Amino acid sequence: MGKQKVVISTDLCADLKSFLSSASYDKLFVLTDTNTRDKCLPFIQKVPQLKEARIITTDAGDLNKNIEILAYIWRILSTEGASRNSFLVNLGGGMITDMGGFAGATFKRGIRTLNIPTTLMASVDAAVGGKTGINFNGLKNEIGSFYPPECVFIDCNFLRTLDRENLLSGYAEMIKHALISSIEIYTSVLLFDPDSKIDYSFLNKLVAQSVAVKEKIVEEDPKEKGIRKALNFGHTIGHAFESLTFKKDAPVLHGHAVAAGMVCELYLSHKVCGFPMDRLRQVISYIKEYYRPISFDCTDYDTLCELMTHDKKNEGGIINFTLLAQIGDVRINQSVTKELILESLDFYRESFGI
Ligand code: GLY
């Protein structure tokens, strides 16, 4: 699997122009959704090479990350004569970078892809690391591949138009990267206040730092055989919360579910690996200040455990957790009793007064 290049850009058009000038390719395609076509595409179309690109547009939202829309993208690539030496530029949030990445991975057994994430979630997570895919059979990212883009261009200027909820959703992954890496990174991440006037140059630095954490892990273990599982911290219970809110027709954004998942999994970390309680309280107080609680009660516990068992990261029906002994001291493949998982759900509800 090739290594992707990540450019943290302060002048996206100049960086794209120079990348495309030095690359040799035949055709350019840009995948957008209706939002990024209207809000972000005009900005990059200042790049001369992109003026002639064929634009492919899908409806926005994760529900569109499906086989029908994927076939629509393949069809346009096919009828417009895309070759293995064509570029597909994925301009959007995680839905676009996941699905465009997978279209690129599969069309003619692989064409060239570039990611330009436009949300914080995609910038620090989805667009980086080579995971691509679509939802299938009611399951998120059920079909996919590891197929890194040649380059990811991250420009925090796109984040200026993000609403608070989407900003916080991406920020949860940055808190996760901080918790699995070092005290220094953790301390800087907790300094960010999404409710005061946002300092975008500080955010840019935090994003660069967060992406570097992910890149280092992915480089070591691109196909998630071992240490890449560190990136699943907060996600075993987080995904279950996400699916539960979806079932209840009151979906929360991925990062908000992960923030709640991290609270539960820090509790498990405390119980199983001795993660310090004072740090746990500090993380809870940050999450409590900015993230609304996930609404659930003890009648949801069985469903939540069932959802955790079906997470595709598990093998043989055993729920596998990534836990922490300290900030930066990651323990993968931890199995936990059902009693303790339920205790962690109780702990969340007590902590958030629900
Ligand atoms: N989002 C977790 C990973 O890329 O492995």
mmCIF file of C-alpha atoms and ligand atoms in Angstrom:
data_model
loop_
_atom_site.group_PDB
_atom_site.id
_atom_site.type_symbol
_atom_site.label_atom_id
_atom_site.label_comp_id
_atom_site.label_asym_id
_atom_site.label_seq_id
_atom_site.Cartn_x
_atom_site.Cartn_y
_atom_site.Cartn_z
ATOM 1 C CA MET A 1 0.000 0.000 0.000
ATOM 2 C CA GLY A 2 1.538 3.328 -1.081
ATOM 3 C CA LYS A 3 2.115 6.079 1.426
ATOM 4 C CA GLN A 4 -0.081 9.130 1.044
ATOM 5 C CA LYS A 5 1.321 12.635 1.235
ATOM 6 C CA VAL A 6 -0.495 15.135 3.466
ATOM 7 C CA VAL A 7 -0.230 18.863 2.778
ATOM 8 C CA ILE A 8 -1.457 21.247 5.474
ATOM 9 C CA SER A 9 -2.145 24.152 3.215
ATOM 10 C CA THR A 10 -2.324 27.873 3.799
ATOM 11 C CA ASP A 11 -2.743 28.525 0.066
ATOM 12 C CA LEU A 12 -4.756 25.639 -1.320
ATOM 13 C CA CYS A 13 -5.015 26.915 -4.897
ATOM 14 C CA ALA A 14 -1.248 27.443 -5.158
ATOM 15 C CA ASP A 15 -0.533 24.020 -3.650
ATOM 16 C CA LEU A 16 -3.014 22.269 -5.943
ATOM 17 C CA LYS A 17 -1.708 24.104 -8.995
ATOM 18 C CA SER A 18 1.853 23.127 -8.236
ATOM 19 C CA PHE A 19 0.905 19.489 -7.492
ATOM 20 C CA LEU A 20 -1.074 19.144 -10.723
ATOM 21 C CA SER A 21 1.602 20.902 -12.788
ATOM 22 C CA SER A 22 4.203 18.394 -11.750
ATOM 23 C CA ALA A 23 1.896 15.346 -12.063
ATOM 24 C CA SER A 24 1.399 13.602 -15.370
ATOM 25 C CA TYR A 25 -2.202 12.401 -15.867
ATOM 26 C CA ASP A 26 -4.790 12.281 -18.632
ATOM 27 C CA LYS A 27 -8.151 13.440 -17.198
ATOM 28 C CA LEU A 28 -9.385 15.129 -14.045
ATOM 29 C CA PHE A 29 -12.668 14.391 -12.288
ATOM 30 C CA VAL A 30 -13.939 16.148 -9.168
ATOM 31 C CA LEU A 31 -16.468 14.458 -6.898
ATOM 32 C CA THR A 32 -18.602 16.842 -4.842
ATOM 33 C CA ASP A 33 -21.917 16.746 -3.038
ATOM 34 C CA THR A 34 -24.459 19.498 -3.577
ATOM 35 C CA ASN A 35 -23.053 21.470 -0.609
ATOM 36 C CA THR A 36 -19.405 21.311 -1.571
ATOM 37 C CA ARG A 37 -20.270 21.951 -5.237
ATOM 38 C CA ASP A 38 -21.880 25.255 -4.218
ATOM 39 C CA LYS A 39 -19.633 26.311 -1.336
ATOM 40 C CA CYS A 40 -16.165 24.835 -1.960
ATOM 41 C CA LEU A 41 -15.803 24.013 -5.645
ATOM 42 C CA PRO A 42 -15.820 27.680 -6.825
ATOM 43 C CA PHE A 43 -12.817 28.253 -4.600
ATOM 44 C CA ILE A 44 -10.653 25.491 -6.107
ATOM 45 C CA GLN A 45 -11.842 26.147 -9.651
ATOM 46 C CA LYS A 46 -9.452 29.087 -9.615
ATOM 47 C CA VAL A 47 -6.791 26.433 -10.224
ATOM 48 C CA PRO A 48 -6.324 26.464 -14.050
ATOM 49 C CA GLN A 49 -6.131 22.666 -14.402
ATOM 50 C CA LEU A 50 -9.445 22.253 -12.536
ATOM 51 C CA LYS A 51 -11.397 24.600 -14.826
ATOM 52 C CA GLU A 52 -11.772 21.805 -17.389
ATOM 53 C CA ALA A 53 -12.377 18.991 -14.879
ATOM 54 C CA ARG A 54 -15.553 16.894 -15.184
ATOM 55 C CA ILE A 55 -17.612 17.534 -12.027
ATOM 56 C CA ILE A 56 -19.588 14.640 -10.540
ATOM 57 C CA THR A 57 -22.152 15.658 -7.931
ATOM 58 C CA THR A 58 -24.155 13.557 -5.477
ATOM 59 C CA ASP A 59 -26.759 14.525 -2.899
ATOM 60 C CA ALA A 60 -25.291 15.358 0.505
ATOM 61 C CA GLY A 61 -25.547 13.137 3.601
ATOM 62 C CA ASP A 62 -24.290 9.736 4.705
ATOM 63 C CA LEU A 63 -27.424 7.964 3.411
ATOM 64 C CA ASN A 64 -26.094 8.610 -0.090
ATOM 65 C CA LYS A 65 -22.907 6.647 0.558
ATOM 66 C CA ASN A 66 -24.491 3.640 -1.103
ATOM 67 C CA ILE A 67 -24.109 1.195 -3.989
ATOM 68 C CA GLU A 68 -26.506 3.097 -6.294
ATOM 69 C CA ILE A 69 -24.584 6.364 -6.008
ATOM 70 C CA LEU A 70 -21.305 4.476 -6.304
ATOM 71 C CA ALA A 71 -22.577 2.919 -9.566
ATOM 72 C CA TYR A 72 -23.527 6.416 -10.758
ATOM 73 C CA ILE A 73 -19.923 7.567 -10.173
ATOM 74 C CA TRP A 74 -18.488 4.466 -11.922
ATOM 75 C CA ARG A 75 -20.837 5.087 -14.874
ATOM 76 C CA ILE A 76 -19.656 8.667 -15.347
ATOM 77 C CA LEU A 77 -16.002 7.620 -15.052
ATOM 78 C CA SER A 78 -16.647 4.926 -17.635
ATOM 79 C CA THR A 79 -18.626 6.983 -20.166
ATOM 80 C CA GLU A 80 -16.222 9.923 -19.864
ATOM 81 C CA GLY A 81 -13.225 7.699 -20.562
ATOM 82 C CA ALA A 82 -11.410 7.754 -17.219
ATOM 83 C CA SER A 83 -8.252 5.646 -17.245
ATOM 84 C CA ARG A 84 -5.865 4.365 -14.612
ATOM 85 C CA ASN A 85 -3.931 7.543 -15.205
ATOM 86 C CA SER A 86 -6.864 9.845 -14.438
ATOM 87 C CA PHE A 87 -7.321 11.667 -11.147
ATOM 88 C CA LEU A 88 -10.503 11.615 -9.091
ATOM 89 C CA VAL A 89 -10.425 14.573 -6.687
ATOM 90 C CA ASN A 90 -12.720 14.013 -3.713
ATOM 91 C CA LEU A 91 -13.926 17.372 -2.409
ATOM 92 C CA GLY A 92 -16.081 17.028 0.677
ATOM 93 C CA GLY A 93 -16.626 15.528 4.089
ATOM 94 C CA GLY A 94 -16.153 11.892 5.066
ATOM 95 C CA MET A 95 -19.060 10.706 2.910
ATOM 96 C CA ILE A 96 -17.364 12.009 -0.245
ATOM 97 C CA THR A 97 -13.793 10.997 0.647
ATOM 98 C CA ASP A 98 -14.939 7.476 1.680
ATOM 99 C CA MET A 99 -17.117 6.861 -1.379
ATOM 100 C CA GLY A 100 -14.845 8.652 -3.872
ATOM 101 C CA GLY A 101 -11.884 6.761 -2.438
ATOM 102 C CA PHE A 102 -13.726 3.487 -2.978
ATOM 103 C CA ALA A 103 -14.844 4.457 -6.503
ATOM 104 C CA GLY A 104 -11.188 5.239 -7.213
ATOM 105 C CA ALA A 105 -9.989 1.984 -5.663
ATOM 106 C CA THR A 106 -12.330 -0.153 -7.748
ATOM 107 C CA PHE A 107 -12.676 1.602 -11.123
ATOM 108 C CA LYS A 108 -10.384 -0.264 -13.572
ATOM 109 C CA ARG A 109 -8.821 -1.861 -10.441
ATOM 110 C CA GLY A 110 -7.658 1.517 -9.222
ATOM 111 C CA ILE A 111 -7.309 5.037 -10.536
ATOM 112 C CA ARG A 112 -5.495 7.942 -8.899
ATOM 113 C CA THR A 113 -7.249 9.821 -6.101
ATOM 114 C CA LEU A 114 -6.727 13.057 -4.195
ATOM 115 C CA ASN A 115 -8.668 14.094 -1.094
ATOM 116 C CA ILE A 116 -9.595 17.652 -0.223
ATOM 117 C CA PRO A 117 -11.553 17.376 3.041
ATOM 118 C CA THR A 118 -13.951 20.206 3.799
ATOM 119 C CA THR A 119 -15.036 19.258 7.334
ATOM 120 C CA LEU A 120 -12.993 18.917 10.500
ATOM 121 C CA MET A 121 -14.020 15.249 10.817
ATOM 122 C CA ALA A 122 -12.739 14.458 7.335
ATOM 123 C CA SER A 123 -9.583 16.569 7.785
ATOM 124 C CA VAL A 124 -8.376 14.809 10.915
ATOM 125 C CA ASP A 125 -9.829 11.368 10.279
ATOM 126 C CA ALA A 126 -11.856 10.159 7.275
ATOM 127 C CA ALA A 127 -9.743 11.644 4.480
ATOM 128 C CA VAL A 128 -6.436 10.482 5.968
ATOM 129 C CA GLY A 129 -5.251 6.892 6.315
ATOM 130 C CA GLY A 130 -6.655 5.149 3.266
ATOM 131 C CA LYS A 131 -9.886 3.645 4.562
ATOM 132 C CA THR A 132 -12.522 3.858 1.819
ATOM 133 C CA GLY A 133 -15.996 2.390 1.539
ATOM 134 C CA ILE A 134 -19.754 2.580 1.356
ATOM 135 C CA ASN A 135 -22.645 1.589 3.613
ATOM 136 C CA PHE A 136 -24.415 -1.629 2.628
ATOM 137 C CA ASN A 137 -27.220 -3.828 3.930
ATOM 138 C CA GLY A 138 -27.996 -1.280 6.674
ATOM 139 C CA LEU A 139 -24.402 -1.397 7.954
ATOM 140 C CA LYS A 140 -21.949 1.466 7.951
ATOM 141 C CA ASN A 141 -18.808 1.028 5.827
ATOM 142 C CA GLU A 142 -19.690 -2.635 5.274
ATOM 143 C CA ILE A 143 -17.985 -2.716 1.853
ATOM 144 C CA GLY A 144 -14.637 -1.042 1.347
ATOM 145 C CA SER A 145 -10.915 -1.242 0.906
ATOM 146 C CA PHE A 146 -7.665 0.240 2.105
ATOM 147 C CA TYR A 147 -6.683 2.569 -0.749
ATOM 148 C CA PRO A 148 -4.757 5.696 0.225
ATOM 149 C CA PRO A 149 -5.103 8.798 -1.943
ATOM 150 C CA GLU A 150 -1.885 10.071 -3.509
ATOM 151 C CA CYS A 151 -2.233 13.293 -1.585
ATOM 152 C CA VAL A 152 -4.535 14.902 0.987
ATOM 153 C CA PHE A 153 -4.765 18.699 0.927
ATOM 154 C CA ILE A 154 -6.042 20.090 4.223
ATOM 155 C CA ASP A 155 -7.059 23.737 4.299
ATOM 156 C CA CYS A 156 -8.603 25.006 7.539
ATOM 157 C CA ASN A 157 -10.224 27.900 5.655
ATOM 158 C CA PHE A 158 -13.006 25.489 4.716
ATOM 159 C CA LEU A 159 -13.730 25.109 8.443
ATOM 160 C CA ARG A 160 -14.776 28.758 8.747
ATOM 161 C CA THR A 161 -18.240 27.925 7.434
ATOM 162 C CA LEU A 162 -18.736 24.811 9.589
ATOM 163 C CA ASP A 163 -21.465 24.985 12.220
ATOM 164 C CA ARG A 164 -20.638 24.372 15.910
ATOM 165 C CA GLU A 165 -22.046 20.816 15.945
ATOM 166 C CA ASN A 166 -19.920 19.716 12.982
ATOM 167 C CA LEU A 167 -16.857 21.429 14.380
ATOM 168 C CA LEU A 168 -17.344 19.616 17.702
ATOM 169 C CA SER A 169 -17.930 16.339 15.898
ATOM 170 C CA GLY A 170 -14.481 16.530 14.292
ATOM 171 C CA TYR A 171 -12.992 17.834 17.502
ATOM 172 C CA ALA A 172 -13.926 14.597 19.287
ATOM 173 C CA GLU A 173 -11.512 12.718 17.001
ATOM 174 C CA MET A 174 -8.839 15.275 17.887
ATOM 175 C CA ILE A 175 -9.446 14.617 21.600
ATOM 176 C CA LYS A 176 -9.094 10.893 20.820
ATOM 177 C CA HIS A 177 -5.806 11.447 18.962
ATOM 178 C CA ALA A 178 -4.582 13.469 21.951
ATOM 179 C CA LEU A 179 -5.544 10.785 24.475
ATOM 180 C CA ILE A 180 -3.766 8.036 22.545
ATOM 181 C CA SER A 181 -0.612 10.087 21.947
ATOM 182 C CA SER A 182 0.902 12.303 24.676
ATOM 183 C CA ILE A 183 0.280 14.654 27.599
ATOM 184 C CA GLU A 184 1.667 17.581 25.552
ATOM 185 C CA ILE A 185 -0.830 17.089 22.729
ATOM 186 C CA TYR A 186 -3.655 16.422 25.192
ATOM 187 C CA THR A 187 -2.897 19.656 27.083
ATOM 188 C CA SER A 188 -2.925 21.752 23.898
ATOM 189 C CA VAL A 189 -6.172 20.193 22.661
ATOM 190 C CA LEU A 190 -8.001 21.039 25.898
ATOM 191 C CA LEU A 191 -7.038 24.717 25.465
ATOM 192 C CA PHE A 192 -9.370 25.042 22.463
ATOM 193 C CA ASP A 193 -12.657 26.763 23.278
ATOM 194 C CA PRO A 194 -15.238 26.265 20.512
ATOM 195 C CA ASP A 195 -17.537 28.828 22.112
ATOM 196 C CA SER A 196 -15.251 31.841 22.034
ATOM 197 C CA LYS A 197 -14.156 33.511 18.792
ATOM 198 C CA ILE A 198 -12.322 30.722 16.999
ATOM 199 C CA ASP A 199 -8.627 31.237 16.453
ATOM 200 C CA TYR A 200 -8.236 29.489 13.069
ATOM 201 C CA SER A 201 -4.476 29.685 13.032
ATOM 202 C CA PHE A 202 -4.365 27.877 16.413
ATOM 203 C CA LEU A 203 -6.896 25.358 15.069
ATOM 204 C CA ASN A 204 -4.703 24.859 11.984
ATOM 205 C CA LYS A 205 -1.775 23.945 14.235
ATOM 206 C CA LEU A 206 -3.927 21.584 16.285
ATOM 207 C CA VAL A 207 -5.205 19.934 13.101
ATOM 208 C CA ALA A 208 -1.644 19.450 11.785
ATOM 209 C CA GLN A 209 -0.639 17.911 15.115
ATOM 210 C CA SER A 210 -3.688 15.634 15.150
ATOM 211 C CA VAL A 211 -3.168 14.453 11.571
ATOM 212 C CA ALA A 212 0.476 13.681 12.398
ATOM 213 C CA VAL A 213 -0.675 11.379 15.226
ATOM 214 C CA LYS A 214 -2.892 9.457 12.830
ATOM 215 C CA GLU A 215 -0.316 9.350 10.020
ATOM 216 C CA LYS A 216 2.344 7.884 12.313
ATOM 217 C CA ILE A 217 0.019 5.082 13.449
ATOM 218 C CA VAL A 218 -1.233 4.329 9.929
ATOM 219 C CA GLU A 219 2.305 4.211 8.584
ATOM 220 C CA GLU A 220 3.185 1.587 11.171
ATOM 221 C CA ASP A 221 0.065 -0.524 10.648
ATOM 222 C CA PRO A 222 -1.857 0.474 7.482
ATOM 223 C CA LYS A 223 -4.223 -2.511 7.494
ATOM 224 C CA GLU A 224 -5.193 -2.446 11.182
ATOM 225 C CA LYS A 225 -3.561 -5.690 12.250
ATOM 226 C CA GLY A 226 -2.306 -4.186 15.508
ATOM 227 C CA ILE A 227 -1.529 -0.649 16.654
ATOM 228 C CA ARG A 228 -3.976 1.031 14.234
ATOM 229 C CA LYS A 229 -6.639 -0.321 16.611
ATOM 230 C CA ALA A 230 -5.539 2.535 18.904
ATOM 231 C CA LEU A 231 -7.634 4.744 16.594
ATOM 232 C CA ASN A 232 -10.712 2.788 17.676
ATOM 233 C CA PHE A 233 -10.502 4.184 21.202
ATOM 234 C CA GLY A 234 -13.998 5.440 22.172
ATOM 235 C CA HIS A 235 -15.526 3.869 19.064
ATOM 236 C CA THR A 236 -16.768 0.477 20.310
ATOM 237 C CA ILE A 237 -19.320 2.103 22.610
ATOM 238 C CA GLY A 238 -19.401 5.270 20.462
ATOM 239 C CA HIS A 239 -20.605 3.363 17.374
ATOM 240 C CA ALA A 240 -23.270 1.647 19.478
ATOM 241 C CA PHE A 241 -24.517 5.070 20.664
ATOM 242 C CA GLU A 242 -24.477 6.330 17.081
ATOM 243 C CA SER A 243 -26.552 3.370 15.852
ATOM 244 C CA LEU A 244 -28.932 3.612 18.820
ATOM 245 C CA THR A 245 -29.693 7.285 18.160
ATOM 246 C CA PHE A 246 -30.194 6.388 14.490
ATOM 247 C CA LYS A 247 -32.669 3.625 15.420
ATOM 248 C CA LYS A 248 -34.528 6.109 17.622
ATOM 249 C CA ASP A 249 -34.819 8.570 14.725
ATOM 250 C CA ALA A 250 -32.790 11.135 16.616
ATOM 251 C CA PRO A 251 -29.335 10.658 15.081
ATOM 252 C CA VAL A 252 -26.349 12.444 16.543
ATOM 253 C CA LEU A 253 -23.210 13.242 14.560
ATOM 254 C CA HIS A 254 -20.467 10.608 14.675
ATOM 255 C CA GLY A 255 -18.077 12.642 16.832
ATOM 256 C CA HIS A 256 -20.744 13.405 19.440
ATOM 257 C CA ALA A 257 -21.340 9.655 19.851
ATOM 258 C CA VAL A 258 -17.574 9.084 20.025
ATOM 259 C CA ALA A 259 -17.226 11.742 22.750
ATOM 260 C CA ALA A 260 -19.766 9.792 24.839
ATOM 261 C CA GLY A 261 -18.050 6.514 23.907
ATOM 262 C CA MET A 262 -14.733 7.907 25.153
ATOM 263 C CA VAL A 263 -16.253 8.715 28.554
ATOM 264 C CA CYS A 264 -17.451 5.092 28.931
ATOM 265 C CA GLU A 265 -14.202 3.637 27.611
ATOM 266 C CA LEU A 266 -12.107 5.839 29.914
ATOM 267 C CA TYR A 267 -14.139 4.404 32.761
ATOM 268 C CA LEU A 268 -13.324 0.887 31.475
ATOM 269 C CA SER A 269 -9.688 2.001 31.146
ATOM 270 C CA HIS A 270 -9.740 3.072 34.795
ATOM 271 C CA LYS A 271 -11.211 -0.231 35.945
ATOM 272 C CA VAL A 272 -9.181 -2.564 33.712
ATOM 273 C CA CYS A 273 -5.882 -0.715 33.137
ATOM 274 C CA GLY A 274 -5.714 1.730 36.066
ATOM 275 C CA PHE A 275 -6.227 4.933 34.023
ATOM 276 C CA PRO A 276 -6.068 7.749 36.628
ATOM 277 C CA MET A 277 -9.451 8.951 37.926
ATOM 278 C CA ASP A 278 -8.372 12.626 38.080
ATOM 279 C CA ARG A 279 -7.620 12.612 34.322
ATOM 280 C CA LEU A 280 -10.905 10.865 33.664
ATOM 281 C CA ARG A 281 -12.722 13.639 35.568
ATOM 282 C CA GLN A 282 -10.832 16.286 33.568
ATOM 283 C CA VAL A 283 -11.872 14.772 30.210
ATOM 284 C CA ILE A 284 -15.478 14.436 31.394
ATOM 285 C CA SER A 285 -15.579 18.058 32.439
ATOM 286 C CA TYR A 286 -14.402 19.180 28.946
ATOM 287 C CA ILE A 287 -16.881 16.896 27.174
ATOM 288 C CA LYS A 288 -19.696 17.950 29.517
ATOM 289 C CA GLU A 289 -19.021 21.596 28.831
ATOM 290 C CA TYR A 290 -19.345 21.326 25.039
ATOM 291 C CA TYR A 291 -21.213 18.133 24.064
ATOM 292 C CA ARG A 292 -24.893 17.470 24.751
ATOM 293 C CA PRO A 293 -25.484 14.147 26.540
ATOM 294 C CA ILE A 294 -26.624 11.139 24.522
ATOM 295 C CA SER A 295 -30.137 10.288 25.579
ATOM 296 C CA PHE A 296 -30.600 6.660 26.709
ATOM 297 C CA ASP A 297 -31.666 4.682 29.760
ATOM 298 C CA CYS A 298 -31.322 1.150 31.139
ATOM 299 C CA THR A 299 -33.997 -0.190 28.761
ATOM 300 C CA ASP A 300 -31.476 0.473 25.961
ATOM 301 C CA TYR A 301 -28.634 -1.506 27.533
ATOM 302 C CA ASP A 302 -29.347 -4.822 25.769
ATOM 303 C CA THR A 303 -29.596 -3.103 22.386
ATOM 304 C CA LEU A 304 -26.339 -1.249 23.041
ATOM 305 C CA CYS A 305 -24.520 -4.501 23.979
ATOM 306 C CA GLU A 306 -25.959 -6.215 20.908
ATOM 307 C CA LEU A 307 -24.742 -3.362 18.707
ATOM 308 C CA MET A 308 -21.251 -3.585 20.276
ATOM 309 C CA THR A 309 -21.070 -7.327 19.565
ATOM 310 C CA HIS A 310 -21.839 -6.738 15.895
ATOM 311 C CA ASP A 311 -19.165 -4.095 15.419
ATOM 312 C CA LYS A 312 -17.054 -5.296 12.469
ATOM 313 C CA LYS A 313 -13.855 -4.814 14.464
ATOM 314 C CA ASN A 314 -14.763 -7.792 16.657
ATOM 315 C CA GLU A 315 -13.949 -11.407 15.932
ATOM 316 C CA GLY A 316 -15.811 -14.504 17.140
ATOM 317 C CA GLY A 317 -18.511 -12.548 19.009
ATOM 318 C CA ILE A 318 -16.016 -11.170 21.554
ATOM 319 C CA ILE A 319 -16.207 -7.413 22.111
ATOM 320 C CA ASN A 320 -12.730 -6.016 21.686
ATOM 321 C CA PHE A 321 -11.795 -2.706 23.295
ATOM 322 C CA THR A 322 -8.866 -0.371 22.915
ATOM 323 C CA LEU A 323 -8.185 1.026 26.391
ATOM 324 C CA LEU A 324 -5.630 3.318 28.010
ATOM 325 C CA ALA A 325 -3.440 2.829 31.084
ATOM 326 C CA GLN A 326 -2.329 6.471 30.889
ATOM 327 C CA ILE A 327 -2.564 9.194 28.280
ATOM 328 C CA GLY A 328 -0.424 7.799 25.431
ATOM 329 C CA ASP A 329 -0.229 4.289 26.915
ATOM 330 C CA VAL A 330 -2.586 2.298 24.682
ATOM 331 C CA ARG A 331 -3.711 -1.289 25.358
ATOM 332 C CA ILE A 332 -5.362 -2.947 22.346
ATOM 333 C CA ASN A 333 -7.455 -6.157 22.271
ATOM 334 C CA GLN A 334 -8.883 -5.803 25.768
ATOM 335 C CA SER A 335 -11.911 -7.938 26.519
ATOM 336 C CA VAL A 336 -14.276 -6.655 29.186
ATOM 337 C CA THR A 337 -17.136 -8.392 31.009
ATOM 338 C CA LYS A 338 -20.701 -7.441 30.180
ATOM 339 C CA GLU A 339 -21.185 -6.334 33.831
ATOM 340 C CA LEU A 340 -18.383 -3.820 33.484
ATOM 341 C CA ILE A 341 -19.715 -2.519 30.172
ATOM 342 C CA LEU A 342 -23.106 -1.946 31.829
ATOM 343 C CA GLU A 343 -21.336 -0.250 34.755
ATOM 344 C CA SER A 344 -19.652 2.116 32.287
ATOM 345 C CA LEU A 345 -23.070 3.026 30.841
ATOM 346 C CA ASP A 346 -24.314 3.715 34.398
ATOM 347 C CA PHE A 347 -21.223 5.811 34.999
ATOM 348 C CA TYR A 348 -21.940 7.897 31.878
ATOM 349 C CA ARG A 349 -25.538 8.503 32.951
ATOM 350 C CA GLU A 350 -24.504 9.494 36.467
ATOM 351 C CA SER A 351 -21.775 11.799 35.157
ATOM 352 C CA PHE A 352 -24.143 13.547 32.768
ATOM 353 C CA GLY A 353 -27.168 13.504 35.075
ATOM 354 C CA ILE A 354 -29.437 11.550 32.710
HETATM 355 N N1 GLY B 1 -10.996 6.036 11.687
HETATM 356 C C1 GLY B 1 -10.072 5.095 12.227
HETATM 357 C C2 GLY B 1 -9.045 4.644 11.247
HETATM 358 O O1 GLY B 1 -8.858 5.266 10.214
HETATM 359 O O2 GLY B 1 -8.421 3.637 11.477
#
